[in-house]
Amino acid sequence: MKFKKLYSFSAVIFSIGLVFSVQWHALYSNRTSFVNKKITKIEFQGNRNTSSSDILEMMEMRVDTVLTAEMINADIRSLFQSGYFFQIDIQGELDGSDGVKILVVIQERPRVKDIDFIGADEVFPSDLREKIPLKENEVITPKKVALSKEVILKKYRDEGFFLAYVRFETDPIDEDTNTVRAKFIIDEGEEIPVSKINIFGNSEVDTYELQGILDLKESGIIESGVFKESAFESDKQKIIGFLKSKGYVDAELSNDGTNWEIKWENPKKKDKRVVIVNFKLTEGDQYFFNGYSTAHDMTLAPNGMPLYLNKENNPIGTPTEEWKPVYEIKHLKSLYEFGDNDVGEIFDESKFQKDRGTINENYSQKGYLFAQVIPRRRIIELSEDSLSRYESCSKRSTPDSVKECEDEYSRLNIAKLRNLYDSKRDLRGKKFIHVDFTIRENNLAFVENIIIKGNKKTLDRVVRRELLFKPGDLFNSMLVNRSRERIFNLGYFKEVNFNMRPGSDETKMNLIIELVEQPTGTVSMGGGYGTITGFSIFTQLGENNLNGSGQQIQGRIEFGPIRRYFQLSWTEPWLNDKPWSLTLSAFYSARTLYVGATSITENNNQGIKETASYERAGVGVSAGIGHRFLINWTHFHRYSPSFFASTRPTSLVSDQVLAEVDRGWQFRSQLTNGVAYDSRDNVFNATQGFNLVFSLDNVGQVLGGESHFDQYSPILEYYQTWFDYTFFGLIRKNALRRWRVVQQFRTSSVFTYERAPFRKSQDKEKVPYIQVQDRLYLGGYESLRGWFFDDKYYPDEWKNGAASRVLFTSELRFPIEPSLLWFVVFWDAGAMYEEVNKAVGERKDYFKAYDSTVQSQRYTLPKETYIYEHYNQYGQPLVESPLDLNDPGRLVLSSKNMSLQNFKYSWGFGLRIQIPVLPLRLYFAQKIRYTGSGEHPFSTYPDSNTFQFVFGIGDLRF
């Protein structure tokens, strides 16, 4: 009995469970039971990576709408087409008599966790990762995979790997995250060389001349000749462009005969594939230049005013005689490369296009972006019949036709053509092109929207604040180009491209800024060497675009036997999005200073000397602000309080150094003010423009501390591009235009003037106003390459440092790889000067008595003094007397001493390697001296004419 009751109860429970388990039905197969009913609820099941709201956006179904069969079909199709799901089941449940509940059951495709490129040796995986549509943290879809494989194969074809093969695989799905590691397995195959380049159809232009302009080359001993499809496509354009520059304006390539094909190099062996390239062209006739005519379009509008002349200078009601264009015809003619004197020259299509573009560029600088330059070509055959037609204007039937003929005679340069016909028989029968330029100035263009793309990390405002214009401003191409340079100079992007699109009406345009970001964080470790600082190792951490805000934070630790250094700095380049910058920094430094040689014998002139050294430690902070104004100007201000102490003197240091050690820690207070102008096109690798900086440092005085002086520091840099590797257009290869030969001219000087403390007594013999650490040195790759800071050819005063320094340099740079490596030839000059009248104590007495001391020595010890002045210790002749070299009168900062004979010079050659964060400089430098001879103004030093190897890291000046 109990068993029967239990059985009955179980049957009821099973029946209830069965009812609840089958109440949901597939809508697609049971649509008749649910269509035309009101949707009361929509639920989703199985979605983990895609939100329910996102799925609902893909569907037509909505709560409180009536379900239809078309709606079911459309939603299933839409969800499958999204590519996010590989299984979809839409189920329904009746909700009362007129309602239906919807349940969407899905199985999502996994998302990409990582993407690996296995076998990619000849192509950088980062290049592939940027270009493929399949991205990390996105859903894998068959379409994205197929497109990604196509992109990879195209990249390999462009690089010459036509036999490359790509296979796509995934690792097992991570069930917890529904993510998967994607792998593109690449068989790169081999590069296929170009065996033969055939050019057909040219009768006038030499085949070898055409082959010389091509990127594709036949494989041989010098050329690898790897075939690249992208190079083949660009070469087609180059051939046409070259022919048109030679006057063959109608030149074209035949689609039937222009192709490439892969063949076996040896059909019998079938061991190597090669590419045969064919270009089939038609030259057409050669044309010659017959001048330009330029005029404004003076078509009248219904109101009687010019329709295409600018409205700003010509408002409605302006009298006819006062109508004014933006540019007069005379000015526009002065801009052309083709001139009236060029009639009879070959018609160079590229020069013509440049002249047309020059007019547009000038108008766009005034805001007339929509200005039109409409060319109309007139073809004139240089023949007797053609010329006679214009030379017999008086025979025309009507006065109007006579006047029209006379105008054409003048405009079409018929008199010059007659001279050519008579003097150059080879031009008879040739065709001449005359171009009538009609200019429509149209409306001013205003910037409507500025749209920024590609900045995944960098905030929009960081880019916008570098723009020299804003929405609503008048378009100015000069400001647009400078804005592009400013954005690139931030260092956050490896590509910055500006594109323009039409706006909402004829007076507006949209500017599209397309960016390609590059890493801005730096983590580096390495070693360095400087002539003065010696060897050191360092670790540097930095982020130049913190959280995409443009803020910079840098930390550096450096350690070596001569220098130990730590610095931490933070910079906000735009405070509250205003062009004011704030920089805060702190530092600790400890440096071993080598002071001038000290005599350890009684004879000061020919005695034995040894160097001495001591350590200088310092700690301090700095706070600075800067403000950018106008376009290229900046003024800056910085306050730097610090504490310094001298320790660990060696036994031969001077009494001045010993006194400094005894004083212990000293306070130094410095205020810097300056102004700068920077118009360089690229601060990392300038090819043109100026960089001017003038700063004034006020140390001590009212600010307090033990050091008291003013220091003026003017710097001027100028960059000149002489030519690029197209050699003034002789080689027609656009890629070579980046390879610019640039010369840098640079002068940098520091002038230090001693000042007295403010309302404070200080014995400057015991506590100098300009302390040892503030003195300047000359030598090393930091200033004068090829010289040492204690060089034997220096005056003795220079070896102890000086108050002022003047430097000049010129460096000619030949690119080996324009963004990384240059070969350079340089010339340096430098000198140092003192305020001798500021000397105190024994030094002051020495300077005053110098002339009499020298005269006395020459009189009392003539033989010994003569030998000392003319020969070194090895018996070699000296180029200059040590007594004259050390004359204090030559060390004074004055216009008289700012002469060629007081400077030290060097020249040399080497390499600039512009590795980010760690630029390397490798030079060979030779000392040279000024002779004063007109024929040979410079010569080498007889006992030091070898080249010195100069190595430096981190210096951006040279």
CSV table of C-alpha atoms in Angstrom, one decimal, residues 388-618:
chain,number,residue,atom,x,y,z
A,388,SER,CA,50.4,82.2,-90.7
A,389,ARG,CA,46.8,81.9,-89.4
A,390,TYR,CA,47.7,84.2,-86.5
A,391,GLU,CA,50.0,86.5,-88.4
A,392,SER,CA,47.4,87.6,-90.9
A,393,CYS,CA,44.9,89.0,-88.4
A,394,SER,CA,44.2,92.1,-90.6
A,395,LYS,CA,42.6,89.9,-93.2
A,396,ARG,CA,39.8,88.8,-90.9
A,397,SER,CA,36.3,89.8,-92.0
A,398,THR,CA,35.1,91.7,-89.0
A,399,PRO,CA,36.7,94.1,-86.5
A,400,ASP,CA,35.8,91.7,-83.6
A,401,SER,CA,37.5,88.8,-85.3
A,402,VAL,CA,40.6,91.0,-86.0
A,403,LYS,CA,40.8,92.0,-82.3
A,404,GLU,CA,40.3,88.4,-81.2
A,405,CYS,CA,43.1,87.3,-83.5
A,406,GLU,CA,45.5,90.0,-82.3
A,407,ASP,CA,44.8,89.0,-78.7
A,408,GLU,CA,45.6,85.4,-79.5
A,409,TYR,CA,48.7,86.4,-81.4
A,410,SER,CA,50.0,88.1,-78.2
A,411,ARG,CA,48.8,85.6,-75.7
A,412,LEU,CA,50.0,82.5,-77.6
A,413,ASN,CA,53.5,83.9,-78.1
A,414,ILE,CA,53.3,83.6,-81.9
A,415,ALA,CA,56.3,85.9,-82.4
A,416,LYS,CA,58.5,83.6,-80.3
A,417,LEU,CA,57.2,80.5,-82.1
A,418,ARG,CA,58.1,82.2,-85.4
A,419,ASN,CA,61.7,82.7,-84.2
A,420,LEU,CA,61.8,79.0,-83.1
A,421,TYR,CA,60.5,78.0,-86.5
A,422,ASP,CA,63.2,80.0,-88.3
A,423,SER,CA,66.1,79.1,-86.0
A,424,LYS,CA,65.4,75.5,-84.9
A,425,ARG,CA,64.4,73.3,-87.9
A,426,ASP,CA,64.3,70.2,-85.7
A,427,LEU,CA,61.2,71.7,-83.9
A,428,ARG,CA,59.2,72.2,-87.1
A,429,GLY,CA,56.1,70.1,-87.0
A,430,LYS,CA,56.3,69.6,-83.2
A,431,LYS,CA,53.3,70.4,-81.0
A,432,PHE,CA,53.4,73.2,-78.4
A,433,ILE,CA,51.1,73.4,-75.4
A,434,HIS,CA,49.8,76.7,-74.2
A,435,VAL,CA,47.9,76.7,-70.8
A,436,ASP,CA,45.2,79.2,-69.9
A,437,PHE,CA,44.8,79.2,-66.1
A,438,THR,CA,41.4,80.5,-65.0
A,439,ILE,CA,41.2,81.1,-61.3
A,440,ARG,CA,38.0,81.0,-59.3
A,441,GLU,CA,38.7,82.3,-55.8
A,442,ASN,CA,35.3,81.2,-54.4
A,443,ASN,CA,34.5,81.4,-50.7
A,444,LEU,CA,36.7,81.4,-47.7
A,445,ALA,CA,36.9,78.0,-46.0
A,446,PHE,CA,36.3,77.6,-42.4
A,447,VAL,CA,37.1,74.6,-40.2
A,448,GLU,CA,33.8,73.0,-39.2
A,449,ASN,CA,35.0,69.8,-37.3
A,450,ILE,CA,38.3,68.4,-36.3
A,451,ILE,CA,38.1,64.6,-36.1
A,452,ILE,CA,40.9,62.6,-34.5
A,453,LYS,CA,41.5,58.9,-35.3
A,454,GLY,CA,44.0,56.3,-34.2
A,455,ASN,CA,44.8,57.6,-30.7
A,456,LYS,CA,44.0,54.6,-28.6
A,457,LYS,CA,46.0,55.8,-25.6
A,458,THR,CA,46.5,59.5,-26.1
A,459,LEU,CA,43.6,61.7,-25.1
A,460,ASP,CA,42.0,63.9,-27.7
A,461,ARG,CA,42.7,67.1,-25.8
A,462,VAL,CA,46.5,66.3,-25.9
A,463,VAL,CA,46.3,66.4,-29.7
A,464,ARG,CA,43.9,69.3,-30.0
A,465,ARG,CA,45.9,71.6,-27.8
A,466,GLU,CA,48.8,71.4,-30.3
A,467,LEU,CA,46.6,72.7,-33.0
A,468,LEU,CA,47.1,76.4,-34.0
A,469,PHE,CA,43.4,76.6,-35.1
A,470,LYS,CA,40.0,75.5,-33.8
A,471,PRO,CA,36.6,74.7,-35.3
A,472,GLY,CA,35.2,77.9,-36.7
A,473,ASP,CA,38.6,79.4,-37.6
A,474,LEU,CA,39.6,80.3,-41.1
A,475,PHE,CA,41.5,77.6,-42.8
A,476,ASN,CA,45.2,78.4,-43.2
A,477,SER,CA,47.5,75.7,-44.8
A,478,MET,CA,50.6,77.2,-43.1
A,479,LEU,CA,49.1,76.8,-39.7
A,480,VAL,CA,47.8,73.3,-40.6
A,481,ASN,CA,51.3,72.2,-41.6
A,482,ARG,CA,52.9,73.6,-38.5
A,483,SER,CA,50.3,72.0,-36.3
A,484,ARG,CA,51.1,68.6,-37.9
A,485,GLU,CA,54.8,69.2,-37.1
A,486,ARG,CA,53.9,70.1,-33.5
A,487,ILE,CA,51.9,66.9,-33.0
A,488,PHE,CA,54.7,64.8,-34.4
A,489,ASN,CA,57.3,66.6,-32.2
A,490,LEU,CA,55.4,65.3,-29.1
A,491,GLY,CA,57.1,62.0,-29.8
A,492,TYR,CA,53.9,60.0,-29.2
A,493,PHE,CA,53.1,59.1,-32.8
A,494,LYS,CA,55.1,57.5,-35.6
A,495,GLU,CA,52.7,58.8,-38.2
A,496,VAL,CA,50.6,62.0,-38.3
A,497,ASN,CA,48.5,62.5,-41.3
A,498,PHE,CA,46.0,65.3,-42.0
A,499,ASN,CA,43.1,64.8,-44.5
A,500,MET,CA,40.3,67.2,-45.5
A,501,ARG,CA,36.7,66.4,-46.2
A,502,PRO,CA,33.8,68.6,-47.4
A,503,GLY,CA,31.7,70.2,-44.6
A,504,SER,CA,28.0,70.8,-44.3
A,505,ASP,CA,28.1,73.6,-46.9
A,506,GLU,CA,30.3,75.2,-49.5
A,507,THR,CA,32.1,77.4,-46.9
A,508,LYS,CA,33.1,74.6,-44.4
A,509,MET,CA,35.4,71.7,-44.4
A,510,ASN,CA,36.2,68.9,-41.9
A,511,LEU,CA,39.8,68.1,-40.9
A,512,ILE,CA,40.6,64.4,-40.2
A,513,ILE,CA,43.7,63.8,-38.1
A,514,GLU,CA,44.9,60.2,-38.5
A,515,LEU,CA,47.5,59.0,-36.0
A,516,VAL,CA,49.6,55.9,-35.5
A,517,GLU,CA,50.8,55.7,-31.9
A,518,GLN,CA,54.1,54.4,-30.8
A,519,PRO,CA,55.4,53.3,-27.4
A,520,THR,CA,56.2,56.2,-25.1
A,521,GLY,CA,57.3,54.3,-22.0
A,522,THR,CA,61.1,53.7,-21.7
A,523,VAL,CA,63.0,51.2,-19.6
A,524,SER,CA,66.7,51.1,-20.4
A,525,MET,CA,69.9,50.0,-18.9
A,526,GLY,CA,73.3,50.6,-20.4
A,527,GLY,CA,76.7,52.1,-20.2
A,528,GLY,CA,78.0,55.5,-21.3
A,529,TYR,CA,81.1,57.4,-21.8
A,530,GLY,CA,81.9,61.1,-21.9
A,531,THR,CA,85.3,62.8,-22.1
A,532,ILE,CA,84.7,64.6,-18.8
A,533,THR,CA,82.2,62.3,-17.1
A,534,GLY,CA,84.2,59.1,-17.9
A,535,PHE,CA,82.6,55.6,-18.0
A,536,SER,CA,79.3,54.9,-16.2
A,537,ILE,CA,76.4,52.6,-16.1
A,538,PHE,CA,72.8,53.7,-15.8
A,539,THR,CA,69.2,52.7,-15.4
A,540,GLN,CA,66.5,54.9,-16.7
A,541,LEU,CA,62.7,54.6,-16.4
A,542,GLY,CA,60.3,57.0,-18.0
A,543,GLU,CA,56.9,57.6,-19.4
A,544,ASN,CA,56.5,60.5,-21.8
A,545,ASN,CA,52.7,60.2,-22.1
A,546,LEU,CA,51.4,59.2,-18.7
A,547,ASN,CA,47.9,57.7,-19.0
A,548,GLY,CA,47.6,59.4,-22.4
A,549,SER,CA,47.6,62.9,-20.7
A,550,GLY,CA,50.9,64.1,-22.1
A,551,GLN,CA,52.5,64.2,-18.6
A,552,GLN,CA,56.1,63.1,-18.4
A,553,ILE,CA,57.8,61.3,-15.5
A,554,GLN,CA,61.5,60.3,-15.7
A,555,GLY,CA,63.9,58.7,-13.3
A,556,ARG,CA,67.5,58.0,-13.8
A,557,ILE,CA,70.3,56.4,-11.8
A,558,GLU,CA,73.9,56.6,-13.0
A,559,PHE,CA,77.0,55.1,-11.4
A,560,GLY,CA,80.6,55.3,-12.4
A,561,PRO,CA,84.1,55.9,-11.1
A,562,ILE,CA,83.8,59.6,-11.8
A,563,ARG,CA,80.1,60.4,-11.6
A,564,ARG,CA,77.2,59.2,-9.5
A,565,TYR,CA,73.8,60.7,-10.3
A,566,PHE,CA,70.1,60.3,-9.4
A,567,GLN,CA,67.3,62.4,-10.8
A,568,LEU,CA,63.5,62.2,-10.7
A,569,SER,CA,61.3,64.7,-12.6
A,570,TRP,CA,57.7,65.2,-13.5
A,571,THR,CA,56.3,67.6,-16.1
A,572,GLU,CA,52.8,68.7,-16.9
A,573,PRO,CA,53.1,70.4,-20.3
A,574,TRP,CA,49.6,72.0,-20.2
A,575,LEU,CA,48.3,73.2,-16.9
A,576,ASN,CA,44.4,73.2,-17.0
A,577,ASP,CA,44.7,72.8,-20.8
A,578,LYS,CA,46.4,76.1,-21.0
A,579,PRO,CA,49.8,76.5,-22.7
A,580,TRP,CA,51.6,76.7,-19.4
A,581,SER,CA,53.9,73.9,-18.3
A,582,LEU,CA,55.0,72.9,-14.8
A,583,THR,CA,58.2,70.9,-14.1
A,584,LEU,CA,59.2,69.6,-10.7
A,585,SER,CA,62.5,67.7,-10.1
A,586,ALA,CA,64.9,66.5,-7.5
A,587,PHE,CA,68.5,65.3,-7.9
A,588,TYR,CA,71.5,64.0,-6.1
A,589,SER,CA,75.0,64.1,-7.7
A,590,ALA,CA,78.5,63.2,-6.7
A,591,ARG,CA,81.3,63.8,-9.1
A,592,THR,CA,85.1,63.6,-9.0
A,593,LEU,CA,86.7,66.8,-10.4
A,594,TYR,CA,90.2,66.9,-11.7
A,595,VAL,CA,91.8,70.2,-11.3
A,596,GLY,CA,94.8,71.7,-13.1
A,597,ALA,CA,98.2,70.2,-12.8
A,598,THR,CA,100.3,71.3,-9.8
A,599,SER,CA,104.0,71.7,-10.0
A,600,ILE,CA,105.9,69.5,-7.6
A,601,THR,CA,109.3,71.0,-8.4
A,602,GLU,CA,110.8,74.5,-8.0
A,603,ASN,CA,110.9,75.3,-11.7
A,604,ASN,CA,107.4,76.3,-12.6
A,605,ASN,CA,108.1,76.4,-16.3
A,606,GLN,CA,109.7,73.0,-16.9
A,607,GLY,CA,108.9,71.3,-13.7
A,608,ILE,CA,107.2,67.9,-13.1
A,609,LYS,CA,103.5,68.3,-12.6
A,610,GLU,CA,100.8,66.0,-11.3
A,611,THR,CA,97.0,66.3,-11.4
A,612,ALA,CA,94.8,66.7,-8.4
A,613,SER,CA,91.2,65.8,-7.7
A,614,TYR,CA,88.4,66.1,-5.2
A,615,GLU,CA,84.7,65.1,-5.0
A,616,ARG,CA,81.8,67.5,-5.2
A,617,ALA,CA,78.4,66.2,-3.9
A,618,GLY,CA,75.1,68.0,-4.3
